Coordinates of C-alpha atoms and ligand atoms in Angstrom, one line a residue:
M1 CA 3.9 19.8 -33.6
E2 CA 1.6 21.3 -31.0
N3 CA -0.1 18.5 -29.0
Q4 CA 2.0 15.9 -30.7
Y5 CA 3.9 13.6 -28.5
D6 CA 5.9 10.4 -28.5
V7 CA 4.5 9.2 -25.2
V8 CA 1.3 10.3 -23.4
V9 CA 0.8 9.0 -19.9
I10 CA -2.8 9.0 -18.5
G11 CA -2.8 9.4 -14.7
S12 CA -0.2 11.0 -12.5
G13 CA 0.0 8.5 -9.6
P14 CA 3.3 6.7 -8.8
G15 CA 2.9 4.6 -11.9
G16 CA 2.2 7.5 -14.2
Y17 CA 4.6 10.1 -13.0
V18 CA 7.5 7.7 -12.8
A19 CA 6.7 6.4 -16.4
A20 CA 6.6 10.0 -17.7
I21 CA 10.0 10.9 -16.1
R22 CA 11.7 7.7 -17.3
A23 CA 10.3 8.2 -20.9
S24 CA 11.6 11.8 -20.8
Q25 CA 15.0 10.7 -19.6
L26 CA 15.1 8.3 -22.6
G27 CA 14.7 11.3 -24.9
Y28 CA 11.0 11.2 -25.7
R29 CA 8.6 14.1 -26.0
V30 CA 6.2 13.4 -23.2
A31 CA 2.8 14.6 -21.8
I32 CA 1.0 13.5 -18.7
V33 CA -2.8 13.9 -18.3
E34 CA -4.4 14.1 -14.8
K35 CA -8.0 14.7 -14.2
Y36 CA -7.6 16.2 -10.7
S37 CA -6.0 19.6 -10.1
T38 CA -3.0 18.1 -8.2
L39 CA -0.5 15.5 -9.4
G40 CA 0.4 12.3 -7.5
G41 CA -2.8 10.2 -7.8
T42 CA -4.2 8.1 -5.0
C43 CA -0.8 7.5 -3.3
T44 CA 0.2 11.1 -2.8
N45 CA -3.2 12.7 -2.3
V46 CA -5.5 10.1 -0.5
G47 CA -3.3 7.0 0.0
C48 CA 0.2 6.2 1.1
I49 CA 1.4 9.7 2.0
P50 CA -1.6 11.1 4.0
A51 CA -2.1 7.7 5.7
K52 CA 1.5 7.6 6.8
S53 CA 1.4 11.2 8.0
L54 CA -1.6 10.4 10.3
L55 CA 0.0 7.1 11.3
D56 CA 3.1 9.0 12.4
S57 CA 1.2 11.7 14.3
S58 CA -1.1 9.2 16.0
E59 CA 1.9 7.1 17.0
H60 CA 3.6 10.1 18.6
Y61 CA 0.5 10.9 20.5
H62 CA 0.1 7.3 21.7
Q63 CA 3.8 7.1 22.7
A64 CA 3.4 10.3 24.7
E65 CA 0.4 8.8 26.4
V66 CA 1.7 5.3 27.2
Q67 CA 5.5 5.3 27.1
F68 CA 7.0 8.7 27.9
K69 CA 6.7 8.1 31.6
A70 CA 8.8 5.0 31.4
H71 CA 11.5 7.0 29.6
G72 CA 11.4 9.5 32.4
I73 CA 9.5 12.2 30.5
N74 CA 6.6 13.8 32.4
T75 CA 4.4 15.8 30.2
G76 CA 1.8 16.9 32.8
G77 CA -1.0 15.6 30.6
I78 CA -1.4 15.8 26.8
S79 CA -4.3 16.7 24.6
L80 CA -4.9 16.3 20.8
D81 CA -5.6 19.2 18.5
F82 CA -7.5 17.2 15.9
G83 CA -7.6 20.2 13.5
Q84 CA -3.9 20.5 13.5
F85 CA -3.5 16.7 13.2
I86 CA -5.4 16.8 9.9
R87 CA -3.8 20.1 8.8
R88 CA -0.3 18.8 9.1
K89 CA -1.3 15.8 7.0
G90 CA -2.6 18.3 4.3
E91 CA 0.8 20.2 4.5
V92 CA 2.7 16.9 3.9
V93 CA 0.5 16.1 0.9
A94 CA 0.9 19.7 -0.5
Q95 CA 4.8 19.4 -0.2
N96 CA 4.7 16.2 -2.2
T97 CA 2.3 17.4 -4.9
A98 CA 4.4 20.6 -5.3
G99 CA 7.5 18.4 -5.6
L100 CA 5.8 16.6 -8.5
V101 CA 5.1 19.9 -10.3
Y102 CA 8.8 20.7 -10.0
L103 CA 9.8 17.2 -11.3
M104 CA 7.5 17.5 -14.4
K105 CA 9.1 20.9 -15.2
K106 CA 12.6 19.7 -14.6
N107 CA 11.9 16.8 -17.0
K108 CA 10.2 18.9 -19.6
I109 CA 7.0 16.9 -19.3
Q110 CA 3.9 18.8 -20.5
V111 CA 1.1 18.5 -17.9
Y112 CA -2.6 18.5 -19.0
H113 CA -5.3 18.7 -16.3
G114 CA -8.5 17.1 -17.5
V115 CA -10.1 13.7 -18.2
G116 CA -8.3 11.7 -20.9
S117 CA -10.6 9.9 -23.3
F118 CA -9.5 7.9 -26.3
T119 CA -10.9 8.8 -29.7
D120 CA -8.8 6.1 -31.4
A121 CA -5.5 4.3 -30.8
T122 CA -3.4 7.4 -31.5
H123 CA -5.6 10.2 -30.2
L124 CA -6.7 11.2 -26.7
K125 CA -9.2 14.0 -26.0
V126 CA -8.6 15.9 -22.8
T127 CA -11.5 17.6 -21.3
A128 CA -10.6 20.1 -18.5
A129 CA -12.8 21.1 -15.6
D130 CA -13.9 24.2 -17.4
K131 CA -15.0 22.0 -20.4
T132 CA -12.2 23.2 -22.7
E133 CA -10.8 20.4 -24.9
A134 CA -7.5 19.5 -26.3
V135 CA -6.7 16.6 -28.6
L136 CA -3.3 14.9 -28.1
T137 CA -1.7 12.8 -30.8
S138 CA 0.9 10.3 -29.7
R139 CA 2.9 7.3 -30.9
Y140 CA 2.6 5.6 -27.5
F141 CA 0.2 5.8 -24.6
I142 CA 0.7 4.5 -21.0
I143 CA -2.5 4.1 -19.1
A144 CA -2.0 4.6 -15.4
T145 CA -5.5 5.5 -14.2
G146 CA -5.3 3.5 -10.9
S147 CA -8.1 2.3 -8.7
K148 CA -11.1 3.4 -6.6
P149 CA -12.5 1.9 -3.4
S150 CA -14.9 -1.0 -3.9
T151 CA -17.8 -2.1 -1.7
I152 CA -19.9 -5.1 -0.9
P153 CA -23.6 -5.8 -1.5
G154 CA -25.8 -4.1 1.1
V155 CA -23.2 -1.4 1.8
A156 CA -23.7 1.8 -0.2
I157 CA -20.9 4.3 0.3
D158 CA -22.4 7.8 0.8
K159 CA -19.1 9.5 1.9
K160 CA -20.9 11.0 4.9
R161 CA -21.4 8.3 7.5
I162 CA -20.5 5.3 5.3
I163 CA -17.1 6.3 4.1
T164 CA -13.9 5.2 2.3
S165 CA -10.3 5.7 3.3
T166 CA -10.4 9.0 1.4
E167 CA -13.0 10.6 3.7
S168 CA -11.4 9.0 6.8
L169 CA -8.2 11.0 6.1
S170 CA -10.0 14.3 6.4
L171 CA -12.7 14.0 9.0
P172 CA -14.0 17.3 10.5
E173 CA -13.6 16.2 14.1
K174 CA -12.3 13.2 16.1
P175 CA -14.9 10.5 15.9
A176 CA -15.9 8.9 19.2
S177 CA -16.4 5.5 17.5
M178 CA -15.8 3.9 14.1
V179 CA -16.6 0.5 12.7
I180 CA -14.3 -0.7 9.9
I181 CA -15.5 -3.3 7.4
G182 CA -12.3 -5.3 6.4
G183 CA -9.2 -6.2 8.3
G184 CA -6.9 -5.9 5.4
V185 CA -4.1 -3.3 5.0
I186 CA -6.4 -0.2 5.0
G187 CA -8.5 -1.5 7.8
V188 CA -5.6 -2.2 10.2
E189 CA -3.7 1.0 9.3
L190 CA -6.7 3.4 9.8
A191 CA -7.9 1.4 12.9
S192 CA -4.4 2.1 14.4
V193 CA -4.6 5.8 13.6
Y194 CA -8.0 6.3 15.3
A195 CA -7.6 3.8 18.2
R196 CA -4.3 5.6 19.2
I197 CA -6.1 8.9 19.5
G198 CA -8.9 7.5 21.6
T199 CA -11.6 6.6 19.1
S200 CA -13.4 3.3 20.0
V201 CA -12.7 1.1 16.9
T202 CA -14.2 -2.2 15.8
I203 CA -12.9 -4.1 12.8
I204 CA -15.3 -6.6 11.2
E205 CA -13.3 -9.1 9.1
Y206 CA -14.7 -11.9 7.0
T207 CA -11.8 -14.3 7.3
D208 CA -10.5 -15.7 10.6
N209 CA -7.3 -13.5 10.6
L210 CA -6.2 -10.0 9.9
I211 CA -4.2 -9.1 6.7
P212 CA -5.2 -12.6 5.5
T213 CA -3.1 -12.5 2.3
M214 CA 0.2 -12.4 4.3
D215 CA 1.9 -15.2 6.3
R216 CA -0.6 -16.4 8.8
E217 CA 1.7 -15.8 11.8
L218 CA 2.0 -12.1 11.0
G219 CA -1.8 -11.6 11.2
K220 CA -2.0 -13.6 14.4
A221 CA 0.7 -11.4 16.0
L222 CA -0.9 -8.2 14.7
Q223 CA -4.2 -9.3 16.4
K224 CA -2.3 -9.2 19.7
S225 CA -0.9 -5.7 19.0
L226 CA -4.2 -4.2 17.9
R227 CA -6.0 -5.7 20.9
Q228 CA -3.5 -3.9 23.1
L229 CA -4.7 -0.7 21.4
K230 CA -8.2 -1.8 22.6
I231 CA -9.4 -2.4 19.0
N232 CA -12.4 -4.7 19.0
L233 CA -11.7 -7.5 16.5
L234 CA -14.7 -9.4 15.1
L235 CA -13.1 -12.0 12.9
G236 CA -14.9 -14.6 10.8
S237 CA -17.9 -12.2 10.6
K238 CA -19.8 -11.4 7.5
V239 CA -21.2 -7.9 7.0
Q240 CA -24.7 -7.8 5.5
S241 CA -25.6 -4.1 5.5
A242 CA -24.6 -0.6 6.6
V243 CA -27.1 2.2 7.0
N244 CA -26.6 6.0 7.5
N245 CA -28.8 7.1 10.5
G246 CA -28.0 10.8 10.1
D247 CA -25.4 11.3 12.8
T248 CA -24.3 7.6 13.1
A249 CA -24.1 4.4 11.0
T250 CA -25.4 1.0 11.8
V251 CA -23.7 -2.1 10.5
K252 CA -25.5 -5.5 10.5
F253 CA -23.4 -8.7 10.3
L254 CA -23.4 -12.4 11.0
D255 CA -20.9 -13.3 13.8
Q256 CA -18.6 -16.3 13.9
Q257 CA -21.5 -18.5 14.9
G258 CA -23.7 -17.2 12.1
A259 CA -25.9 -15.2 14.6
P260 CA -27.2 -11.8 13.4
Q261 CA -25.6 -8.8 15.2
E262 CA -25.5 -5.1 14.8
I263 CA -23.2 -2.3 15.8
K264 CA -23.6 1.5 15.8
A265 CA -20.8 4.0 15.4
D266 CA -20.1 7.6 14.3
Y267 CA -18.7 6.3 11.0
C268 CA -18.6 3.0 9.1
L269 CA -15.3 2.9 7.1
V270 CA -15.5 0.5 4.1
A271 CA -12.1 -1.1 3.4
V272 CA -12.9 -4.3 1.5
G273 CA -10.5 -3.7 -1.5
R274 CA -10.2 -1.5 -4.5
R275 CA -11.3 -1.9 -8.2
A276 CA -9.5 -0.9 -11.3
Y277 CA -10.6 2.6 -12.6
T278 CA -11.2 3.1 -16.3
D279 CA -14.3 5.3 -16.2
G280 CA -14.2 8.0 -18.9
L281 CA -11.2 6.5 -20.7
N282 CA -13.4 5.3 -23.6
L283 CA -11.3 2.2 -24.0
Q284 CA -13.6 0.9 -26.8
A285 CA -12.6 3.7 -29.1
A286 CA -9.0 2.4 -29.1
G287 CA -10.1 -1.2 -29.0
I288 CA -8.5 -1.9 -25.6
Q289 CA -9.7 -5.1 -23.9
T290 CA -10.4 -5.5 -20.2
A291 CA -10.8 -8.7 -18.0
K292 CA -14.1 -9.6 -16.2
N293 CA -12.9 -7.8 -13.1
G294 CA -12.5 -4.6 -15.0
K295 CA -8.7 -4.6 -15.1
I296 CA -6.9 -3.8 -18.4
T297 CA -5.3 -7.0 -19.8
V298 CA -1.7 -6.7 -20.7
N299 CA 1.0 -9.1 -21.9
E300 CA 4.4 -9.7 -20.2
K301 CA 5.7 -6.5 -21.8
L302 CA 2.7 -4.6 -20.2
Q303 CA 1.3 -4.0 -23.7
T304 CA -2.4 -4.0 -24.1
N305 CA -4.0 -5.8 -27.0
V306 CA -3.3 -2.6 -28.9
P307 CA 0.5 -2.7 -29.4
N308 CA 1.2 1.1 -29.0
I309 CA -0.8 1.3 -25.8
Y310 CA 0.6 0.1 -22.4
A311 CA -1.0 -0.1 -19.0
I312 CA 0.6 -0.2 -15.5
G313 CA -0.2 0.0 -11.8
D314 CA -3.5 -0.6 -10.0
V315 CA -5.4 -0.7 -13.3
I316 CA -3.8 -4.0 -14.3
D317 CA -3.4 -7.3 -12.4
G318 CA -1.1 -7.7 -9.4
P319 CA -0.7 -6.2 -6.0
M320 CA -2.2 -2.7 -5.7
L321 CA 1.0 -1.1 -4.4
A322 CA 2.7 2.2 -5.2
H323 CA 6.2 0.6 -5.6
K324 CA 4.8 -2.1 -8.0
A325 CA 3.2 0.7 -10.1
E326 CA 6.6 2.6 -10.1
E327 CA 8.5 -0.4 -11.2
E328 CA 6.0 -0.9 -14.0
G329 CA 6.3 2.7 -15.0
V330 CA 10.0 2.3 -15.6
F331 CA 9.4 -1.1 -17.3
A332 CA 6.9 0.3 -19.8
A333 CA 9.0 3.4 -20.7
E334 CA 12.1 1.2 -21.2
T335 CA 10.2 -1.4 -23.2
I336 CA 9.0 1.3 -25.5
H337 CA 12.6 2.3 -25.9
G338 CA 13.5 -1.2 -27.0
L339 CA 15.3 -2.1 -23.8
H340 CA 14.7 -5.4 -21.9
P341 CA 13.9 -4.4 -18.3
H342 CA 13.4 -7.0 -15.6
L343 CA 10.6 -7.1 -13.0
N344 CA 10.2 -9.9 -10.5
Y345 CA 6.7 -9.9 -9.2
A346 CA 7.5 -12.6 -6.7
L347 CA 9.8 -10.1 -5.0
V348 CA 7.5 -7.1 -4.6
P349 CA 7.6 -6.5 -0.8
G350 CA 4.4 -6.0 1.2
V351 CA 4.4 -3.5 4.1
V352 CA 1.7 -2.6 6.7
Y353 CA 2.4 0.6 8.6
T354 CA 0.9 -0.5 11.9
W355 CA 3.1 -0.4 15.0
P356 CA 4.9 -2.8 15.1
E357 CA 5.2 -2.6 11.4
V358 CA 4.6 -5.7 9.2
A359 CA 6.8 -6.4 6.1
A360 CA 7.3 -9.4 4.0
V361 CA 8.9 -10.7 0.7
G362 CA 8.8 -14.0 -1.0
A363 CA 6.7 -17.1 -0.2
T364 CA 4.6 -17.6 3.0
E365 CA 4.7 -20.8 5.0
E366 CA 1.2 -21.5 3.8
Q367 CA 2.3 -21.2 0.1
L368 CA 5.3 -23.5 0.6
K369 CA 3.2 -26.1 2.3
A370 CA 0.6 -26.0 -0.5
Q371 CA 3.4 -26.4 -3.1
N372 CA 5.1 -29.2 -1.1
V373 CA 8.3 -27.2 -1.0
E374 CA 10.7 -28.3 1.7
Y375 CA 11.8 -25.5 4.1
K376 CA 13.3 -24.7 7.5
A377 CA 11.9 -21.8 9.4
G378 CA 14.1 -19.6 11.7
K379 CA 12.2 -17.3 14.0
F380 CA 13.8 -14.7 16.3
P381 CA 11.7 -12.6 18.7
Y382 CA 12.3 -8.9 19.2
M383 CA 12.0 -9.6 22.9
A384 CA 15.6 -10.9 22.6
S385 CA 16.9 -7.9 20.7
A386 CA 19.0 -5.4 22.6
R387 CA 18.0 -2.6 20.1
A388 CA 14.3 -3.4 20.6
R389 CA 14.6 -3.4 24.4
A390 CA 16.3 0.0 24.3
S391 CA 13.4 1.5 22.3
M392 CA 10.7 -0.5 24.2
D393 CA 9.6 -2.2 20.9
T394 CA 9.8 -5.8 21.9
D395 CA 6.6 -7.0 20.3
G396 CA 7.0 -9.1 17.2
F397 CA 9.6 -11.3 15.4
V398 CA 11.5 -12.0 12.2
K399 CA 10.9 -15.3 10.5
V400 CA 13.1 -16.5 7.6
L401 CA 12.1 -19.5 5.4
V402 CA 15.1 -21.3 3.9
S403 CA 15.5 -24.3 1.6
P404 CA 17.4 -27.0 3.6
K405 CA 19.4 -28.2 0.6
Y406 CA 21.2 -25.1 -0.7
G407 CA 20.2 -22.5 1.9
E408 CA 18.1 -20.6 -0.7
I409 CA 16.0 -17.9 0.9
L410 CA 12.4 -18.6 0.1
G411 CA 10.6 -15.9 2.2
V412 CA 11.2 -13.4 4.9
H413 CA 8.3 -12.2 7.2
I414 CA 8.7 -9.5 9.8
I415 CA 6.5 -7.9 12.4
G416 CA 8.5 -5.5 14.4
P417 CA 9.9 -2.0 14.8
R418 CA 10.9 -0.4 11.4
A419 CA 10.1 -3.6 9.6
A420 CA 9.2 -1.5 6.5
D421 CA 12.9 -0.5 6.3
V422 CA 14.4 -3.7 7.5
I423 CA 12.8 -5.7 4.7
A424 CA 14.9 -4.0 2.0
Q425 CA 18.0 -6.2 2.6
S426 CA 15.8 -9.3 2.3
V427 CA 14.5 -8.2 -1.1
L428 CA 18.0 -7.6 -2.3
A429 CA 19.3 -10.9 -0.9
I430 CA 16.6 -13.0 -2.6
E431 CA 16.9 -11.0 -5.8
Q432 CA 20.7 -11.6 -5.8
E433 CA 20.2 -15.3 -4.9
M434 CA 22.2 -15.0 -1.7
T435 CA 22.1 -18.0 0.6
A436 CA 21.3 -18.1 4.3
E437 CA 25.0 -18.8 5.0
E438 CA 26.0 -15.6 3.1
M439 CA 23.5 -13.7 5.1
I440 CA 25.1 -15.1 8.3
R441 CA 28.6 -14.2 7.1
S442 CA 27.7 -10.6 6.5
C443 CA 28.4 -8.0 9.2
Y444 CA 25.3 -6.3 10.8
A445 CA 25.7 -3.1 12.8
H446 CA 25.0 -3.5 16.5
P447 CA 22.6 -2.7 17.9
T448 CA 20.0 -2.6 15.1
Y449 CA 16.6 -4.1 14.4
A450 CA 18.1 -5.8 11.3
E451 CA 20.4 -7.9 13.4
A452 CA 17.4 -10.1 14.3
L453 CA 17.7 -11.5 10.8
K454 CA 21.1 -12.9 11.4
D455 CA 19.9 -14.9 14.4
A456 CA 16.9 -16.1 12.4
Y457 CA 19.2 -17.4 9.7
L458 CA 21.4 -19.1 12.3
I459 CA 18.3 -20.9 13.7
A460 CA 17.0 -21.8 10.2
T461 CA 20.3 -23.4 9.3
G462 CA 20.5 -25.3 12.6
Q463 CA 23.6 -23.4 13.8
G464 CA 21.9 -22.0 16.9
A465 CA 21.3 -18.3 17.5
I466 CA 23.8 -16.1 19.4
N467 CA 21.3 -13.9 21.2
I468 CA 18.7 -16.3 22.4
Ligands
FAD501 P1 -3.2 6.0 -8.8 O1 -2.3 6.5 -7.7 O2 -4.6 5.6 -8.4 O3 -3.3 7.2 -9.8 C1 -4.2 7.2 -10.9 C2 -4.4 8.6 -11.4 O4 -5.1 8.6 -12.6 C3 -5.3 9.4 -10.4 O5 -4.7 10.6 -10.1 C4 -6.6 9.7 -11.3 O6 -7.2 10.9 -11.0 C5 -6.0 9.7 -12.7 N1 -7.0 9.3 -13.7 C6 -7.9 8.3 -13.7 N2 -8.6 8.3 -14.8 C7 -8.2 9.4 -15.6 C8 -8.5 9.9 -16.9 N3 -9.4 9.3 -17.6 N4 -7.8 11.0 -17.3 C9 -6.9 11.6 -16.5 N5 -6.5 11.1 -15.3 C10 -7.1 10.0 -14.9 N6 0.6 1.5 -1.5 C11 1.9 1.3 -1.1 O7 2.7 0.8 -1.8 N7 2.3 1.7 0.2 C12 1.4 2.3 1.0 O8 1.7 2.7 2.1 C13 0.0 2.5 0.6 N8 -0.9 3.1 1.4 C14 -2.1 3.3 0.9 C15 -3.1 3.9 1.7 C16 -4.4 4.1 1.3 C17 -5.4 4.8 2.2 C18 -4.7 3.7 0.0 C19 -6.1 4.0 -0.5 C20 -3.8 3.2 -0.9 C21 -2.5 2.9 -0.4 N9 -1.5 2.3 -1.2 C22 -0.3 2.1 -0.7 C23 -1.9 1.9 -2.6 C24 -1.3 2.9 -3.6 O9 -1.9 4.2 -3.3 C25 -1.7 2.5 -5.0 O10 -1.2 1.2 -5.3 C26 -1.0 3.4 -6.0 O11 -1.4 4.8 -5.8 C27 -1.3 3.0 -7.5 O12 -0.7 3.9 -8.3 P2 -1.2 4.1 -9.8 O13 -0.3 5.1 -10.4 O14 -1.5 2.8 -10.5 O15 -2.7 4.8 -9.7
NAD502 P1 -7.4 -5.6 1.2 O1 -7.7 -6.5 0.1 O2 -6.1 -5.5 1.8 O3 -8.4 -6.1 2.5 C1 -9.8 -6.2 2.3 C2 -10.2 -7.0 3.5 O4 -11.7 -7.0 3.6 C3 -9.8 -8.5 3.4 O5 -9.2 -8.9 4.6 C4 -11.2 -9.2 3.2 O6 -11.2 -10.5 3.8 C5 -12.1 -8.3 3.9 N1 -13.5 -8.4 3.4 C6 -14.0 -8.5 2.2 N2 -15.3 -8.6 2.2 C7 -15.8 -8.5 3.5 C8 -17.0 -8.5 4.1 N3 -18.2 -8.7 3.4 N4 -17.1 -8.4 5.5 C9 -15.9 -8.3 6.2 N5 -14.7 -8.2 5.6 C10 -14.6 -8.4 4.3 O7 -8.0 -4.2 0.7 P2 -7.9 -2.8 1.4 O8 -7.5 -2.9 2.8 O9 -9.2 -2.1 1.1 O10 -6.8 -2.1 0.6 C11 -6.9 -1.9 -0.8 C12 -5.6 -1.9 -1.5 O11 -4.8 -0.8 -1.1 C13 -4.8 -3.1 -1.2 O12 -4.6 -3.8 -2.4 C14 -3.5 -2.7 -0.6 O13 -2.4 -3.3 -1.2 C15 -3.5 -1.2 -0.9 N6 -2.9 -0.5 0.3 C16 -1.6 -0.7 0.6 C17 -1.1 -0.2 1.8 C18 0.3 -0.5 2.1 O14 1.1 -0.9 1.3 N7 0.8 -0.2 3.4 C19 -1.9 0.5 2.6 C20 -3.2 0.7 2.3 C21 -3.7 0.2 1.1

């Protein structure tokens, strides 16, 4: 009976711990295996949570510097205690990892700290840091081993001067300068953190826009906001190499005209995407197949080619997002139980925690055009929102994309204050197949940031906005 389980989950990130809790709720004997000493994976330890902590702290600092005066608040000058800035982030992470220890106990989930490695399709060897070993037997496994930062040719990450997001969240002192390779989500969030506290930040992005996978207008508007923070944006530029000079890093790249350029900074942060992480799992022993890009291949039930082994989160295809991993955790546990859960990948919202925040769900204008789908756009600027004027957050807009025939909501794209929270109603509306007319007929509290959506739907349906 000892070390015998119904479900063993490998990896304790948002995919893994949610899968373990759901499996336990459904009555299974569950274990979770985590190679690090703390639970929570990338998201809790070196991802979403610490990044948002530093984003919040840096935004407070920036507001105090640039906006307090307008509110009538005189501070008499402010300064940053960088050590405390980083320490508070550590405390937030510690609160969250401790919360997960509690949740595992509450749900009677056995936790093993060590590297999980298959010996066959029903056995997993767990090797702890002190080299002690345990062999777990299980009817089902759920692989949730996540992802690690990737890099590009010519750029070797040394974690000293050429760093990843992980190191950037725990720097020993405030950098005077930083060059960031990649203007995707990590690039723009961490550029915001450091630019707000006075670091001279340059982003070098390969494409001609920031956050290029989102609706093009969002990236364009974000460029304006980041330039206001004095972030130097080098778009359409191709990095060729990065070198550690000891106390600085030099990045060489081809600019928009194809001319060779170089830039020196205290740190070079590499943010060009992440790769699925399966090192040490010994997938071959269980006969589990991966795709060319290293991701574990699964069917529509999230089952690998070995029927009792499931895989979820960053280690499989799809957006590398914590809430996508969580949904898949529930999906895998419920599928094992014989239930028929539902997961709509088209409606996984994307959020970028810059200020203004960016959030979107559904199709972009570019996608609709490429698919020849007829749509009407309704766009409402936050400049015309009473709530936004009150908080001095007038940058940005909401844009809704609606089918002209039935008023079906095809996509919602927001850059504006608290967009991360405002997007929730749009996910629900599209999931429940509500029409633009139904969104207009619902009552929105006034004054709120969400109200902007009502005006956008009025515009998209040709009824004319109230507030503009
Ligand atoms: P992970 O969280 O990566 O967890 C995998 C776990 O498996 C790790 O703890 C690892 O140690 C463990 N593991 C790996 N191999 C083994 C093994 N053989 N044995 C035992 N354990 C093993 N997403 C959002 O949705 N919102 C955000 O705001 C956001 N911000 C981010 C900010 C940053 C800086 C980064 C880097 C990422 C961010 N993400 C965000 C992405 C998010 O962190 C990931 O999508 C999410 O963590 C994936 O969850 P997961 O459970 O698949 O894997
Ligand atoms: P990303 O895919 O979002 O962005 C990578 C960027 O690097 C792209 O814009 C790409 O064009 C650029 N790039 C690639 N090669 C380049 C080169 N040679 N020179 C210059 N630019 C180059 O990846 P990321 O920002 O590293 O984030 C990784 C993952 O983490 C993402 O999948 C994201 O979903 C997740 N994440 C999510 C959040 C959030 O939800 N708020 C926050 C951080 C990270």
